[in-house]
């Protein structure tokens, strides 16, 4: 565990320290796109944050290669090199997209090529454990096809959820933390060394996200861009593929009392489509709703709008930070709920706890509908926004700013006014009376 903590800390430090210079570089090269109609930020913000995240990935792999207990991952497996090859390719395409706005088909092709590069170097799905049936071996082309599909889906899911400051990095960090706990349990709990690469990938992914989050929280000083979102999506998919493609279910059967029991015990996190769903579940639901909404309105399914889940949270009355925290809550509930259920699938308390936390999440979603009424004696003990006097003053200020005063139209001199009077100023409406007063 100490080696993983050291790798995590180095990745966090390198990513954090590189983000500042990368921000200045992004501003210098003009990687600051104009604000679009669907954006929620108010001023142009530099992108290319994926450069710092890729630096953290390289630093984490380099440190792990020189640690005694983690050096075996590089000697016995080619997966770290496969990950670095695919990550370098997708990162390079993302950097070009952040600067020059590449076509969507070009990015899709790059994602498929990156996944193919990892497959060629051995990072692929070899078998799938099916519940109550056992392990189903895949042919090479089936495994490669499923691997490419998983990588593409995960990359686009992470890219799709990147709509608020700190949202994508935080959700991926939560999913990576849950994945790390389970992969670490398989390696050290069951003694299966094939789970070591997946555990290392998850630790490095956590470090990449944690190091970038301080710069990306609201108000964000820099965005990760496609160079960052596609990169962390690929690393997340690689971790899931590694543990599914290399961990032998027969070895798990020795500890679980049979192949079927082992498959059932590992199901919530072992199938490569499950753990990525901890990050894909919310974005995919948003994607389906977006397609239905746009099609119902007669628009193209690919037309951008402000109807995504994070936009709806803002419309409900949630602040930017609270909307991000709510998305964190649901992501963590799904991720850690899956891990807890995989460890104790027969415990009813876990199901009840997940149900109770889901109810809490629903209350958080409806929180703006409940106007807080603080007693007068307790107003000094709560933040200013919950005080009655402060709320009344804010409401009055908003009403005053909503009513615009009528513009004052100056009357030009020498223009005939009412009853032939010449208007030369506010007090010279009747020149004859002024002449009479002056003659006196």
XYZ file of C-alpha atoms in Angstrom:
440
model
C 0.000 0.000 0.000
C 2.888 2.406 0.708
C 4.139 2.075 -2.877
C 0.677 2.928 -4.190
C 0.428 5.928 -1.873
C 3.836 7.153 -3.057
C 2.814 6.745 -6.691
C -0.449 8.535 -5.979
C 1.298 11.455 -4.245
C 3.861 11.861 -7.026
C 1.129 11.862 -9.665
C -0.867 14.438 -7.711
C 2.151 16.699 -7.214
C 3.321 16.585 -10.835
C -0.162 17.193 -12.210
C -0.790 20.049 -9.800
C 2.537 21.777 -10.438
C 2.291 21.429 -14.219
C -1.217 22.851 -14.469
C -0.110 26.433 -13.742
C 2.508 26.622 -16.535
C 0.141 24.774 -18.873
C -2.494 27.452 -18.241
C -0.059 30.185 -19.241
C 0.911 28.184 -22.328
C -2.743 27.732 -23.320
C -3.321 31.476 -23.049
C -0.186 32.188 -25.085
C -1.182 29.890 -27.964
C -4.788 31.086 -27.926
C -6.448 27.854 -26.732
C -9.356 29.847 -25.277
C -12.539 29.188 -27.272
C -15.380 31.665 -27.360
C -18.281 31.157 -24.975
C -21.031 29.071 -26.557
C -24.758 29.233 -25.892
C -24.717 26.012 -23.847
C -21.720 26.993 -21.692
C -22.229 28.010 -18.074
C -19.017 29.979 -17.567
C -19.078 33.739 -18.127
C -15.660 34.444 -19.576
C -13.262 32.589 -21.892
C -11.217 29.990 -20.019
C -8.049 28.302 -21.335
C -8.094 24.599 -22.100
C -5.263 22.079 -22.660
C -5.369 20.899 -19.042
C -4.813 17.398 -20.394
C -1.140 18.263 -20.908
C -0.612 18.424 -17.151
C -2.646 15.250 -16.633
C -0.553 13.376 -19.177
C 2.580 14.568 -17.380
C 1.177 13.148 -14.154
C 0.473 9.825 -15.894
C 4.052 9.579 -17.169
C 5.464 10.524 -13.752
C 3.319 7.926 -11.984
C 4.378 5.145 -14.341
C 8.039 6.180 -14.071
C 8.008 6.149 -10.273
C 6.177 2.819 -10.131
C 8.755 1.286 -12.457
C 11.495 2.047 -9.907
C 9.647 0.748 -6.842
C 10.532 -2.725 -5.623
C 7.019 -4.100 -5.170
C 5.588 -2.496 -8.306
C 8.487 -3.155 -10.642
C 7.113 -6.627 -11.325
C 4.105 -5.102 -13.061
C 6.428 -3.820 -15.811
C 8.542 -6.966 -15.960
C 5.758 -9.543 -16.079
C 3.203 -7.586 -18.094
C 3.179 -5.401 -21.180
C 0.016 -3.587 -20.111
C 1.701 -0.404 -18.762
C 3.408 0.098 -22.131
C 0.160 -0.593 -23.949
C -1.614 1.981 -21.799
C 1.101 4.582 -22.372
C 1.001 4.024 -26.146
C -2.753 4.400 -26.405
C -2.805 7.318 -23.971
C -0.101 9.204 -25.903
C -2.032 8.857 -29.138
C -5.408 9.928 -27.765
C -3.760 12.746 -25.809
C -2.071 14.121 -28.922
C -5.368 14.151 -30.818
C -7.042 15.844 -27.862
C -4.402 18.588 -27.773
C -4.949 19.277 -31.473
C -8.705 19.365 -30.912
C -8.393 21.832 -28.035
C -6.493 24.198 -30.322
C -7.978 23.615 -33.784
C -11.445 22.045 -33.125
C -11.134 18.752 -35.037
C -14.094 17.035 -36.639
C -16.032 14.533 -34.536
C -15.344 11.682 -36.974
C -11.600 12.306 -36.738
C -11.742 12.059 -32.954
C -13.839 8.889 -33.161
C -11.293 7.325 -35.503
C -8.472 8.292 -33.146
C -10.290 6.677 -30.238
C -10.687 3.426 -32.164
C -7.036 3.458 -33.247
C -5.885 4.051 -29.670
C -7.954 1.115 -28.487
C -6.554 -0.998 -31.328
C -2.990 -0.100 -30.334
C -3.646 -1.322 -26.795
C -5.217 -4.520 -28.119
C -2.165 -5.242 -30.278
C 0.062 -5.044 -27.189
C -2.039 -7.435 -25.112
C -4.406 -5.116 -23.240
C -7.615 -6.821 -24.324
C -10.553 -8.800 -22.955
C -9.936 -12.553 -23.050
C -13.050 -13.873 -21.318
C -16.289 -12.736 -19.734
C -17.696 -14.256 -16.545
C -21.426 -14.770 -16.912
C -23.491 -15.253 -13.731
C -24.798 -18.761 -13.017
C -23.077 -20.046 -16.179
C -19.369 -19.570 -15.713
C -16.539 -18.172 -17.775
C -17.136 -17.644 -21.482
C -13.907 -17.511 -23.497
C -13.789 -15.026 -26.350
C -12.138 -15.398 -29.705
C -9.422 -12.831 -30.511
C -11.641 -10.772 -32.783
C -14.511 -10.855 -30.279
C -12.227 -9.716 -27.466
C -10.715 -6.954 -29.586
C -14.119 -5.763 -30.760
C -15.470 -5.644 -27.219
C -12.328 -3.862 -26.028
C -12.585 -1.176 -28.702
C -16.284 -0.683 -27.978
C -15.652 -0.343 -24.242
C -12.841 2.189 -24.742
C -14.872 4.320 -27.148
C -17.972 4.288 -24.931
C -16.029 5.193 -21.795
C -14.085 7.994 -23.477
C -17.223 9.598 -24.868
C -19.091 9.162 -21.589
C -16.408 11.084 -19.716
C -16.293 13.703 -22.466
C -20.068 14.028 -22.342
C -20.222 14.644 -18.593
C -17.556 17.361 -18.727
C -20.022 20.269 -18.535
C -19.406 21.931 -15.166
C -16.256 23.007 -13.369
C -14.677 19.995 -11.671
C -17.480 17.606 -12.630
C -15.708 15.129 -14.910
C -12.471 15.005 -12.885
C -14.357 14.467 -9.625
C -16.657 11.749 -10.958
C -13.792 9.850 -12.585
C -11.772 10.149 -9.366
C -14.654 8.627 -7.409
C -14.993 5.755 -9.873
C -11.208 5.184 -9.841
C -11.171 5.106 -6.036
C -13.893 2.463 -5.955
C -12.092 0.453 -8.625
C -8.796 0.691 -6.722
C -10.363 -0.736 -3.560
C -11.746 -3.740 -5.385
C -8.654 -4.427 -7.504
C -6.429 -4.124 -4.425
C -8.657 -6.629 -2.633
C -8.341 -9.111 -5.500
C -4.548 -8.800 -5.553
C -3.694 -8.842 -1.866
C -6.863 -10.488 -0.586
C -6.764 -13.422 -2.986
C -3.065 -13.271 -3.903
C -3.735 -12.870 -7.645
C -0.869 -10.838 -9.112
C -2.655 -10.383 -12.437
C -4.750 -7.670 -10.782
C -1.641 -5.557 -10.081
C -1.723 -3.533 -13.344
C -5.363 -2.565 -12.850
C -4.636 -1.493 -9.272
C -1.719 0.650 -10.474
C -3.797 2.246 -13.250
C -6.541 3.151 -10.786
C -4.063 4.732 -8.343
C -2.473 6.829 -11.092
C -5.882 7.872 -12.396
C -6.849 9.090 -8.925
C -3.652 11.123 -8.773
C -4.281 12.717 -12.172
C -7.760 13.840 -11.156
C -6.839 14.978 -7.636
C -3.915 17.034 -8.918
C -6.052 18.800 -11.511
C -9.142 19.430 -9.385
C -7.780 22.417 -7.365
C -7.350 24.336 -10.630
C -10.640 23.148 -12.084
C -13.079 23.710 -9.236
C -15.575 26.538 -9.607
C -14.630 29.115 -10.737
C -12.289 27.121 -12.953
C -8.970 28.680 -13.962
C -8.404 26.069 -16.661
C -10.403 23.321 -18.405
C -9.061 19.853 -19.108
C -10.455 19.953 -22.642
C -10.676 16.888 -24.853
C -6.988 16.249 -24.216
C -7.872 15.560 -20.586
C -11.353 14.063 -20.794
C -10.424 11.519 -23.459
C -7.223 10.678 -21.589
C -8.832 9.875 -18.241
C -11.630 8.027 -20.025
C -9.074 5.793 -21.735
C -7.204 5.134 -18.472
C -10.454 4.217 -16.720
C -11.365 1.804 -19.507
C -7.852 0.323 -19.501
C -8.079 -0.451 -15.789
C -11.379 -2.298 -16.254
C -10.093 -4.170 -19.307
C -6.908 -5.180 -17.507
C -8.622 -6.880 -14.611
C -11.139 -8.579 -16.911
C -8.607 -9.722 -19.466
C -5.860 -11.000 -17.191
C -7.448 -12.208 -13.926
C -8.204 -15.911 -14.254
C -11.670 -16.819 -12.886
C -10.342 -20.335 -12.123
C -7.981 -18.794 -9.565
C -10.916 -17.024 -7.967
C -12.773 -20.324 -7.851
C -10.218 -21.677 -5.398
C -11.255 -19.010 -2.876
C -14.974 -18.752 -3.650
C -15.799 -22.477 -3.566
C -16.412 -23.034 -7.255
C -16.360 -21.288 -10.610
C -20.020 -20.244 -10.533
C -19.706 -18.810 -7.040
C -16.560 -16.953 -8.053
C -18.269 -15.532 -11.103
C -21.258 -14.428 -9.061
C -19.016 -12.880 -6.395
C -17.017 -10.887 -8.938
C -19.948 -9.904 -11.159
C -20.660 -6.343 -9.931
C -17.155 -5.148 -10.718
C -15.526 -7.901 -12.766
C -17.415 -7.595 -16.016
C -15.728 -4.749 -17.895
C -19.037 -3.094 -18.675
C -19.953 -2.702 -14.987
C -17.305 -0.474 -13.454
C -17.281 1.991 -16.342
C -21.027 2.236 -15.770
C -20.221 3.974 -12.493
C -19.142 6.892 -14.650
C -21.309 6.145 -17.690
C -24.624 5.613 -15.886
C -25.443 9.278 -15.307
C -24.048 10.567 -18.636
C -25.766 7.793 -20.588
C -29.097 8.622 -18.957
C -28.484 12.248 -19.887
C -27.619 11.201 -23.438
C -30.819 9.186 -23.877
C -32.931 12.036 -22.514
C -31.166 14.514 -24.799
C -31.826 12.418 -27.900
C -35.502 11.988 -26.985
C -35.876 15.686 -26.152
C -34.277 16.957 -29.333
C -36.091 14.461 -31.552
C -39.421 15.382 -29.945
C -38.754 19.032 -30.794
C -37.887 18.173 -34.384
C -34.201 18.979 -33.910
C -31.130 16.970 -34.742
C -30.059 14.571 -31.970
C -26.593 16.135 -32.187
C -27.817 19.724 -31.779
C -26.354 21.326 -28.643
C -28.728 22.722 -26.032
C -28.947 23.563 -22.330
C -31.115 20.637 -21.299
C -28.488 18.333 -19.785
C -28.706 17.073 -16.232
C -26.280 19.637 -14.864
C -28.185 22.404 -16.646
C -31.416 21.155 -15.106
C -29.850 21.191 -11.648
C -28.944 24.832 -12.183
C -32.471 25.599 -13.372
C -33.919 23.978 -10.242
C -32.116 26.588 -8.193
C -28.934 24.764 -7.220
C -25.723 26.726 -7.236
C -22.861 25.648 -9.467
C -20.957 24.037 -6.598
C -24.029 22.295 -5.186
C -24.926 20.837 -8.600
C -21.430 19.371 -8.884
C -21.609 17.926 -5.364
C -24.969 16.290 -6.134
C -23.463 14.625 -9.206
C -20.548 13.503 -7.019
C -23.002 11.987 -4.551
C -24.802 9.887 -7.153
C -21.559 8.783 -8.775
C -20.151 7.714 -5.419
C -23.359 5.926 -4.489
C -23.278 3.861 -7.676
C -19.528 3.148 -7.553
C -19.097 2.266 -3.892
C -22.497 0.578 -3.798
C -21.321 -1.800 -6.526
C -18.088 -2.506 -4.652
C -19.882 -3.103 -1.355
C -22.415 -5.405 -3.006
C -19.634 -7.379 -4.701
C -17.997 -8.009 -1.313
C -21.192 -8.890 0.600
C -23.820 -9.665 -2.002
C -25.944 -11.606 0.516
C -26.157 -8.801 3.079
C -29.514 -7.058 3.224
C -28.020 -4.129 5.113
C -26.098 -3.023 2.020
C -29.286 -2.952 -0.042
C -31.089 -0.989 2.675
C -28.178 1.448 2.977
C -28.160 2.056 -0.784
C -31.918 2.600 -0.756
C -31.651 5.023 2.172
C -28.861 6.998 0.521
C -30.896 7.132 -2.687
C -33.734 8.737 -0.733
C -31.269 11.265 0.676
C -30.120 11.994 -2.863
C -33.681 12.657 -3.982
C -34.120 15.099 -1.103
C -30.953 16.892 -2.165
C -32.325 17.214 -5.679
C -35.486 18.895 -4.365
C -33.666 21.054 -1.826
C -34.284 24.404 -3.623
C -38.039 23.812 -3.433
C -37.922 23.958 0.352
C -37.417 27.579 1.412
C -35.549 27.588 4.728
C -37.328 29.487 7.523
C -34.881 30.212 10.292
C -36.283 31.340 13.670
C -35.400 34.866 14.647
C -33.410 33.730 17.680
C -31.222 31.477 15.495
C -30.501 33.868 12.627
C -27.111 34.791 14.049
C -26.097 31.137 14.085
C -26.722 30.431 10.393
C -25.058 31.775 7.237
C -26.348 35.142 5.945
C -28.252 33.587 3.026
C -30.575 31.815 5.493
C -31.484 34.948 7.446
C -34.869 36.472 6.831
C -33.579 40.052 6.713
C -30.829 39.161 4.277
C -33.246 37.298 2.009
C -35.691 40.205 2.037
C -32.914 42.656 1.153
C -31.733 40.450 -1.706
C -35.281 40.119 -3.039
C -35.789 43.888 -2.900
C -32.507 44.448 -4.691
C -33.456 41.990 -7.423
C -36.864 43.666 -7.868
C -35.242 47.077 -8.088
C -32.740 45.904 -10.682
C -35.488 44.237 -12.703
C -37.366 47.538 -13.175
C -35.472 49.729 -15.591
C -36.033 53.507 -15.318
C -37.447 55.267 -18.351
C -34.757 57.128 -20.259
C -34.789 60.906 -19.937
C -35.184 62.556 -23.308
C -33.386 65.889 -23.464
C -35.268 68.654 -25.250
C -33.171 70.458 -27.792
C -33.023 74.217 -27.718
C -35.061 76.099 -30.292
C -37.591 73.312 -30.800
C -41.193 74.362 -30.515
C -42.992 72.833 -27.578
C -46.540 72.895 -26.374
C -48.584 75.970 -27.398
C -45.703 77.314 -29.469
C -43.366 77.712 -26.492
C -39.690 77.345 -27.228
C -38.012 74.806 -24.934
C -34.480 75.726 -24.052
C -34.272 73.992 -20.673
C -36.293 72.654 -17.784
C -37.119 76.136 -16.439
C -37.566 77.969 -19.734
C -40.731 76.279 -20.834
C -42.527 79.678 -21.008
C -40.056 82.300 -22.359
C -42.554 85.182 -22.123
C -42.882 84.789 -18.341
C -39.068 84.632 -18.058
C -38.720 87.897 -19.995
C -41.306 89.553 -17.775
C -39.481 88.456 -14.642
C -36.158 89.633 -15.961
C -37.558 93.054 -16.920
C -38.581 93.540 -13.331
